[in-house]
PDB file of C-alpha atoms in Angstrom:
ATOM      1  CA  MET D1393      70.580 -96.858  12.751  1.00 89.00           C
ATOM      2  CA  THR D1394      70.972 -93.649  14.750  1.00 95.00           C
ATOM      3  CA  TYR D1395      70.204 -93.762  18.470  1.00 97.00           C
ATOM      4  CA  LYS D1396      68.430 -90.559  19.492  1.00 98.00           C
ATOM      5  CA  LEU D1397      69.527 -89.795  23.071  1.00 98.00           C
ATOM      6  CA  GLY D1398      67.814 -87.114  25.091  1.00 98.00           C
ATOM      7  CA  LEU D1399      70.037 -85.469  27.702  1.00 98.00           C
ATOM      8  CA  THR D1400      68.621 -83.507  30.624  1.00 97.00           C
ATOM      9  CA  GLY D1401      69.134 -82.726  34.297  1.00 96.00           C
ATOM     10  CA  GLY D1402      68.521 -79.967  36.803  1.00 92.00           C
ATOM     11  CA  ILE D1403      69.880 -76.458  36.482  1.00 92.00           C
ATOM     12  CA  ALA D1404      73.633 -76.420  37.294  1.00 94.00           C
ATOM     13  CA  SER D1405      73.756 -80.233  37.388  1.00 95.00           C
ATOM     14  CA  GLY D1406      76.601 -80.280  34.850  1.00 94.00           C
ATOM     15  CA  LYS D1407      74.548 -81.297  31.828  1.00 95.00           C
ATOM     16  CA  SER D1408      76.529 -79.081  29.441  1.00 93.00           C
ATOM     17  CA  THR D1409      79.790 -80.646  30.625  1.00 95.00           C
ATOM     18  CA  VAL D1410      78.369 -84.093  29.897  1.00 97.00           C
ATOM     19  CA  ALA D1411      77.137 -82.904  26.473  1.00 97.00           C
ATOM     20  CA  GLU D1412      80.697 -81.748  25.679  1.00 97.00           C
ATOM     21  CA  LEU D1413      81.974 -85.280  26.324  1.00 98.00           C
ATOM     22  CA  PHE D1414      79.600 -86.632  23.665  1.00 98.00           C
ATOM     23  CA  GLU D1415      80.781 -83.913  21.254  1.00 97.00           C
ATOM     24  CA  GLN D1416      84.423 -84.735  21.971  1.00 97.00           C
ATOM     25  CA  ALA D1417      83.635 -88.379  21.191  1.00 97.00           C
ATOM     26  CA  GLY D1418      82.365 -87.260  17.758  1.00 97.00           C
ATOM     27  CA  TYR D1419      78.592 -87.305  18.236  1.00 98.00           C
ATOM     28  CA  PRO D1420      76.405 -84.318  17.236  1.00 98.00           C
ATOM     29  CA  VAL D1421      74.776 -82.483  20.131  1.00 98.00           C
ATOM     30  CA  ILE D1422      71.780 -80.211  19.542  1.00 98.00           C
ATOM     31  CA  ASP D1423      71.539 -77.715  22.410  1.00 97.00           C
ATOM     32  CA  ALA D1424      68.046 -76.390  23.186  1.00 95.00           C
ATOM     33  CA  ASP D1425      69.535 -73.398  25.046  1.00 93.00           C
ATOM     34  CA  VAL D1426      71.384 -72.303  21.892  1.00 95.00           C
ATOM     35  CA  ILE D1427      68.160 -72.596  19.888  1.00 96.00           C
ATOM     36  CA  ALA D1428      66.258 -70.705  22.612  1.00 94.00           C
ATOM     37  CA  ARG D1429      68.699 -67.809  22.135  1.00 95.00           C
ATOM     38  CA  GLN D1430      68.399 -67.958  18.336  1.00 96.00           C
ATOM     39  CA  ILE D1431      64.611 -67.677  18.337  1.00 97.00           C
ATOM     40  CA  VAL D1432      64.743 -64.370  20.284  1.00 97.00           C
ATOM     41  CA  GLU D1433      67.335 -62.647  18.094  1.00 96.00           C
ATOM     42  CA  PRO D1434      66.634 -58.961  17.307  1.00 97.00           C
ATOM     43  CA  ASN D1435      63.406 -58.372  15.342  1.00 95.00           C
ATOM     44  CA  SER D1436      62.268 -61.994  15.717  1.00 96.00           C
ATOM     45  CA  LEU D1437      58.569 -62.691  16.194  1.00 96.00           C
ATOM     46  CA  ALA D1438      59.191 -64.435  19.524  1.00 97.00           C
ATOM     47  CA  LEU D1439      61.102 -61.415  20.864  1.00 97.00           C
ATOM     48  CA  LYS D1440      58.297 -59.065  19.825  1.00 97.00           C
ATOM     49  CA  LYS D1441      55.759 -61.247  21.652  1.00 97.00           C
ATOM     50  CA  ILE D1442      57.951 -61.303  24.793  1.00 97.00           C
ATOM     51  CA  ALA D1443      58.215 -57.492  24.719  1.00 97.00           C
ATOM     52  CA  MET D1444      54.426 -57.184  24.362  1.00 97.00           C
ATOM     53  CA  ARG D1445      53.842 -59.450  27.365  1.00 97.00           C
ATOM     54  CA  PHE D1446      56.682 -58.394  29.687  1.00 97.00           C
ATOM     55  CA  GLY D1447      57.503 -54.811  28.647  1.00 96.00           C
ATOM     56  CA  ARG D1448      59.542 -53.119  25.950  1.00 95.00           C
ATOM     57  CA  GLU D1449      62.219 -52.201  28.499  1.00 95.00           C
ATOM     58  CA  LEU D1450      63.466 -55.792  28.143  1.00 95.00           C
ATOM     59  CA  ILE D1451      64.756 -54.926  24.658  1.00 96.00           C
ATOM     60  CA  GLN D1452      68.222 -53.382  24.959  1.00 96.00           C
ATOM     61  CA  ALA D1453      69.562 -50.518  22.804  1.00 96.00           C
ATOM     62  CA  ASP D1454      71.157 -52.996  20.366  1.00 97.00           C
ATOM     63  CA  GLY D1455      67.838 -54.827  19.911  1.00 97.00           C
ATOM     64  CA  THR D1456      68.795 -57.872  21.992  1.00 97.00           C
ATOM     65  CA  LEU D1457      66.840 -59.339  24.897  1.00 97.00           C
ATOM     66  CA  ASN D1458      67.925 -58.444  28.431  1.00 96.00           C
ATOM     67  CA  ARG D1459      67.900 -61.996  29.768  1.00 93.00           C
ATOM     68  CA  LYS D1460      68.742 -61.047  33.340  1.00 91.00           C
ATOM     69  CA  ALA D1461      65.817 -58.614  33.546  1.00 94.00           C
ATOM     70  CA  LEU D1462      63.493 -61.221  32.014  1.00 96.00           C
ATOM     71  CA  GLY D1463      64.729 -63.836  34.513  1.00 91.00           C
ATOM     72  CA  ALA D1464      63.877 -61.499  37.394  1.00 91.00           C
ATOM     73  CA  LYS D1465      60.321 -61.192  36.059  1.00 93.00           C
ATOM     74  CA  VAL D1466      59.653 -64.918  35.606  1.00 93.00           C
ATOM     75  CA  PHE D1467      61.609 -66.925  38.198  1.00 86.00           C
ATOM     76  CA  GLY D1468      59.564 -67.246  41.362  1.00 84.00           C
ATOM     77  CA  HIS D1469      56.458 -66.119  39.430  1.00 90.00           C
ATOM     78  CA  PRO D1470      54.785 -69.290  38.092  1.00 90.00           C
ATOM     79  CA  GLN D1471      52.192 -67.551  35.880  1.00 95.00           C
ATOM     80  CA  ALA D1472      54.789 -65.281  34.283  1.00 96.00           C
ATOM     81  CA  LEU D1473      57.042 -68.281  33.624  1.00 92.00           C
ATOM     82  CA  ALA D1474      54.118 -70.195  32.112  1.00 92.00           C
ATOM     83  CA  ASP D1475      53.379 -67.211  29.848  1.00 96.00           C
ATOM     84  CA  LEU D1476      57.008 -67.037  28.702  1.00 96.00           C
ATOM     85  CA  ASN D1477      57.071 -70.775  27.983  1.00 92.00           C
ATOM     86  CA  ALA D1478      53.827 -70.495  26.012  1.00 94.00           C
ATOM     87  CA  ILE D1479      55.463 -67.842  23.798  1.00 97.00           C
ATOM     88  CA  GLU D1480      58.849 -69.504  23.315  1.00 95.00           C
ATOM     89  CA  HIS D1481      58.184 -73.237  23.181  1.00 92.00           C
ATOM     90  CA  PRO D1482      56.345 -73.457  19.826  1.00 94.00           C
ATOM     91  CA  TYR D1483      59.270 -71.666  18.123  1.00 96.00           C
ATOM     92  CA  ILE D1484      61.837 -73.768  19.984  1.00 95.00           C
ATOM     93  CA  ARG D1485      60.029 -76.997  19.097  1.00 94.00           C
ATOM     94  CA  VAL D1486      60.034 -76.272  15.352  1.00 96.00           C
ATOM     95  CA  ALA D1487      63.711 -75.216  15.266  1.00 96.00           C
ATOM     96  CA  LEU D1488      64.836 -78.022  17.578  1.00 95.00           C
ATOM     97  CA  THR D1489      62.996 -80.718  15.615  1.00 96.00           C
ATOM     98  CA  LYS D1490      64.554 -79.466  12.380  1.00 96.00           C
ATOM     99  CA  ALA D1491      68.081 -79.443  13.877  1.00 97.00           C
ATOM    100  CA  LEU D1492      67.661 -82.922  15.388  1.00 97.00           C
ATOM    101  CA  ASP D1493      66.241 -84.383  12.165  1.00 96.00           C
ATOM    102  CA  GLU D1494      69.180 -82.932  10.193  1.00 97.00           C
ATOM    103  CA  ALA D1495      71.657 -84.447  12.672  1.00 97.00           C
ATOM    104  CA  VAL D1496      69.947 -87.850  12.409  1.00 96.00           C
ATOM    105  CA  ALA D1497      70.093 -87.599   8.601  1.00 97.00           C
ATOM    106  CA  SER D1498      73.889 -87.233   8.868  1.00 94.00           C
ATOM    107  CA  GLY D1499      74.023 -90.926   9.840  1.00 95.00           C
ATOM    108  CA  ALA D1500      75.790 -90.558  13.209  1.00 96.00           C
ATOM    109  CA  ASP D1501      75.547 -93.558  15.558  1.00 97.00           C
ATOM    110  CA  ILE D1502      74.232 -91.304  18.343  1.00 98.00           C
ATOM    111  CA  VAL D1503      72.536 -87.891  18.158  1.00 98.00           C
ATOM    112  CA  VAL D1504      72.177 -86.078  21.482  1.00 98.00           C
ATOM    113  CA  GLY D1505      69.403 -83.597  22.234  1.00 98.00           C
ATOM    114  CA  ASP D1506      70.512 -81.438  25.178  1.00 97.00           C
ATOM    115  CA  ILE D1507      67.166 -80.211  26.545  1.00 96.00           C
ATOM    116  CA  PRO D1508      66.930 -78.762  30.090  1.00 91.00           C
ATOM    117  CA  LEU D1509      63.105 -78.960  30.212  1.00 89.00           C
ATOM    118  CA  MET D1510      62.878 -82.413  28.595  1.00 94.00           C
ATOM    119  CA  TYR D1511      60.055 -83.718  30.782  1.00 95.00           C
ATOM    120  CA  GLU D1512      58.421 -80.370  31.529  1.00 88.00           C
ATOM    121  CA  THR D1513      57.844 -79.810  27.785  1.00 87.00           C
ATOM    122  CA  GLN D1514      57.123 -83.471  26.864  1.00 91.00           C
ATOM    123  CA  TRP D1515      60.143 -83.929  24.582  1.00 93.00           C
ATOM    124  CA  GLU D1516      61.008 -87.429  25.767  1.00 96.00           C
ATOM    125  CA  ASP D1517      58.791 -89.109  23.145  1.00 94.00           C
ATOM    126  CA  TYR D1518      61.072 -87.866  20.342  1.00 95.00           C
ATOM    127  CA  PHE D1519      64.010 -89.852  21.731  1.00 97.00           C
ATOM    128  CA  ASP D1520      64.871 -93.544  21.929  1.00 97.00           C
ATOM    129  CA  GLY D1521      66.033 -93.008  25.506  1.00 98.00           C
ATOM    130  CA  VAL D1522      66.768 -90.226  28.000  1.00 98.00           C
ATOM    131  CA  ALA D1523      69.873 -89.776  30.182  1.00 98.00           C
ATOM    132  CA  VAL D1524      69.535 -87.592  33.281  1.00 98.00           C
ATOM    133  CA  VAL D1525      72.571 -85.888  34.813  1.00 98.00           C
ATOM    134  CA  ASN D1526      72.133 -86.160  38.578  1.00 97.00           C
ATOM    135  CA  ILE D1527      73.846 -84.202  41.361  1.00 96.00           C
ATOM    136  CA  THR D1528      73.319 -83.778  45.119  1.00 95.00           C
ATOM    137  CA  PRO D1529      71.017 -80.879  46.122  1.00 94.00           C
ATOM    138  CA  LYS D1530      73.863 -79.267  48.108  1.00 95.00           C
ATOM    139  CA  LEU D1531      76.250 -79.328  45.137  1.00 95.00           C
ATOM    140  CA  GLN D1532      73.547 -78.085  42.762  1.00 95.00           C
ATOM    141  CA  LEU D1533      72.829 -75.063  44.965  1.00 95.00           C
ATOM    142  CA  GLU D1534      76.525 -74.263  45.471  1.00 95.00           C
ATOM    143  CA  ARG D1535      77.265 -74.507  41.738  1.00 94.00           C
ATOM    144  CA  LEU D1536      74.294 -72.347  40.737  1.00 95.00           C
ATOM    145  CA  VAL D1537      75.120 -69.593  43.253  1.00 95.00           C
ATOM    146  CA  ALA D1538      78.775 -69.573  42.131  1.00 95.00           C
ATOM    147  CA  ARG D1539      78.044 -69.827  38.396  1.00 93.00           C
ATOM    148  CA  ASP D1540      75.324 -67.182  38.076  1.00 91.00           C
ATOM    149  CA  GLY D1541      76.222 -64.891  40.993  1.00 92.00           C
ATOM    150  CA  LEU D1542      72.829 -65.434  42.622  1.00 91.00           C
ATOM    151  CA  THR D1543      71.683 -65.201  46.218  1.00 92.00           C
ATOM    152  CA  VAL D1544      70.638 -68.492  47.817  1.00 94.00           C
ATOM    153  CA  ASP D1545      66.969 -67.423  47.551  1.00 92.00           C
ATOM    154  CA  GLU D1546      67.331 -66.570  43.849  1.00 90.00           C
ATOM    155  CA  ALA D1547      69.039 -69.915  43.228  1.00 93.00           C
ATOM    156  CA  HIS D1548      66.241 -71.776  45.036  1.00 93.00           C
ATOM    157  CA  ALA D1549      63.633 -69.953  42.891  1.00 88.00           C
ATOM    158  CA  ARG D1550      65.366 -71.183  39.722  1.00 89.00           C
ATOM    159  CA  ILE D1551      65.742 -74.744  41.021  1.00 92.00           C
ATOM    160  CA  ASP D1552      62.092 -74.780  42.165  1.00 90.00           C
ATOM    161  CA  SER D1553      60.900 -73.628  38.717  1.00 86.00           C
ATOM    162  CA  GLN D1554      61.935 -77.017  37.276  1.00 89.00           C
ATOM    163  CA  MET D1555      60.703 -80.529  37.895  1.00 93.00           C
ATOM    164  CA  PRO D1556      62.579 -81.875  40.976  1.00 94.00           C
ATOM    165  CA  LEU D1557      65.728 -83.745  39.980  1.00 95.00           C
ATOM    166  CA  PRO D1558      64.709 -86.977  41.804  1.00 95.00           C
ATOM    167  CA  GLU D1559      61.547 -87.077  39.644  1.00 97.00           C
ATOM    168  CA  LYS D1560      63.654 -86.755  36.477  1.00 97.00           C
ATOM    169  CA  VAL D1561      65.955 -89.526  37.697  1.00 97.00           C
ATOM    170  CA  ALA D1562      62.923 -91.766  38.318  1.00 97.00           C
ATOM    171  CA  LYS D1563      61.755 -91.226  34.704  1.00 97.00           C
ATOM    172  CA  ALA D1564      65.209 -91.655  33.127  1.00 98.00           C
ATOM    173  CA  ASP D1565      66.433 -94.578  31.034  1.00 98.00           C
ATOM    174  CA  PHE D1566      70.035 -93.785  32.048  1.00 98.00           C
ATOM    175  CA  VAL D1567      71.512 -91.766  34.930  1.00 98.00           C
ATOM    176  CA  ILE D1568      74.913 -90.065  34.967  1.00 98.00           C
ATOM    177  CA  ASP D1569      75.970 -89.230  38.530  1.00 97.00           C
ATOM    178  CA  ASN D1570      77.875 -85.954  38.326  1.00 96.00           C
ATOM    179  CA  SER D1571      78.650 -85.812  42.065  1.00 94.00           C
ATOM    180  CA  LEU D1572      81.654 -88.131  41.701  1.00 93.00           C
ATOM    181  CA  GLY D1573      84.167 -85.865  39.945  1.00 92.00           C
ATOM    182  CA  GLN D1574      85.568 -85.510  36.430  1.00 94.00           C
ATOM    183  CA  GLN D1575      87.122 -88.943  36.034  1.00 97.00           C
ATOM    184  CA  MET D1576      83.965 -90.835  36.987  1.00 97.00           C
ATOM    185  CA  ARG D1577      81.871 -88.555  34.775  1.00 97.00           C
ATOM    186  CA  GLU D1578      84.060 -89.461  31.786  1.00 97.00           C
ATOM    187  CA  VAL D1579      83.898 -93.173  32.634  1.00 98.00           C
ATOM    188  CA  GLN D1580      80.083 -93.105  32.834  1.00 98.00           C
ATOM    189  CA  VAL D1581      79.757 -91.347  29.458  1.00 98.00           C
ATOM    190  CA  LYS D1582      82.157 -93.816  27.799  1.00 98.00           C
ATOM    191  CA  GLN D1583      80.179 -96.729  29.261  1.00 98.00           C
ATOM    192  CA  LEU D1584      76.905 -95.266  27.982  1.00 98.00           C
ATOM    193  CA  ILE D1585      78.343 -94.727  24.480  1.00 98.00           C
ATOM    194  CA  LYS D1586      79.569 -98.316  24.434  1.00 97.00           C
ATOM    195  CA  HIS D1587      76.167 -99.557  25.603  1.00 97.00           C
ATOM    196  CA  LEU D1588      74.337 -97.594  22.877  1.00 97.00           C
ATOM    197  CA  THR D1589      76.692 -98.331  19.978  1.00 96.00           C
ATOM    198  CA  GLY D1590      78.110-101.728  20.925  1.00 91.00           C
ATOM    199  CA  LYS D1591      81.548-100.252  20.128  1.00 84.00           C
TER     200      LYS D1591
END
């Protein structure tokens, strides 16, 4: 029986690093961010709808979406972000469900769905349990500024566009504290795998 584990956290909380540990342990990970990029490939219906709503200048010469320009239009602008989500999420949901169902059909003991907006988009019901990657607010801000080359204000706008991390932690079935360094992160993931598989 496959255990369907949802994995989420705040932006720059280290969720992708945790997802990699599950992959290294041999469990399939379906990444919603990868699927979100696939659904806006050149000439896709979702990309055309985004261009109609936010401007054709977001489509680059090679037909791809200028993600940075789109980010500037939606982060810190709640209605614009809601409009973008309304366009993208139906396409993401169909593709993500298909990818997760295929992974479950493979018979793996654990299938991980790496979904940043797990609670914001009501994905938790698909899973048997949800693990939230937690981090201190100070570390989250520092990591986001360093990773994406943002100003502190830009980083706050992105953090504020998501459900607050403490709220996600309160809803979680499992919490992985990513403030404790690499070794403790690995220990926590191994303990969770053992708990879920009994192995």
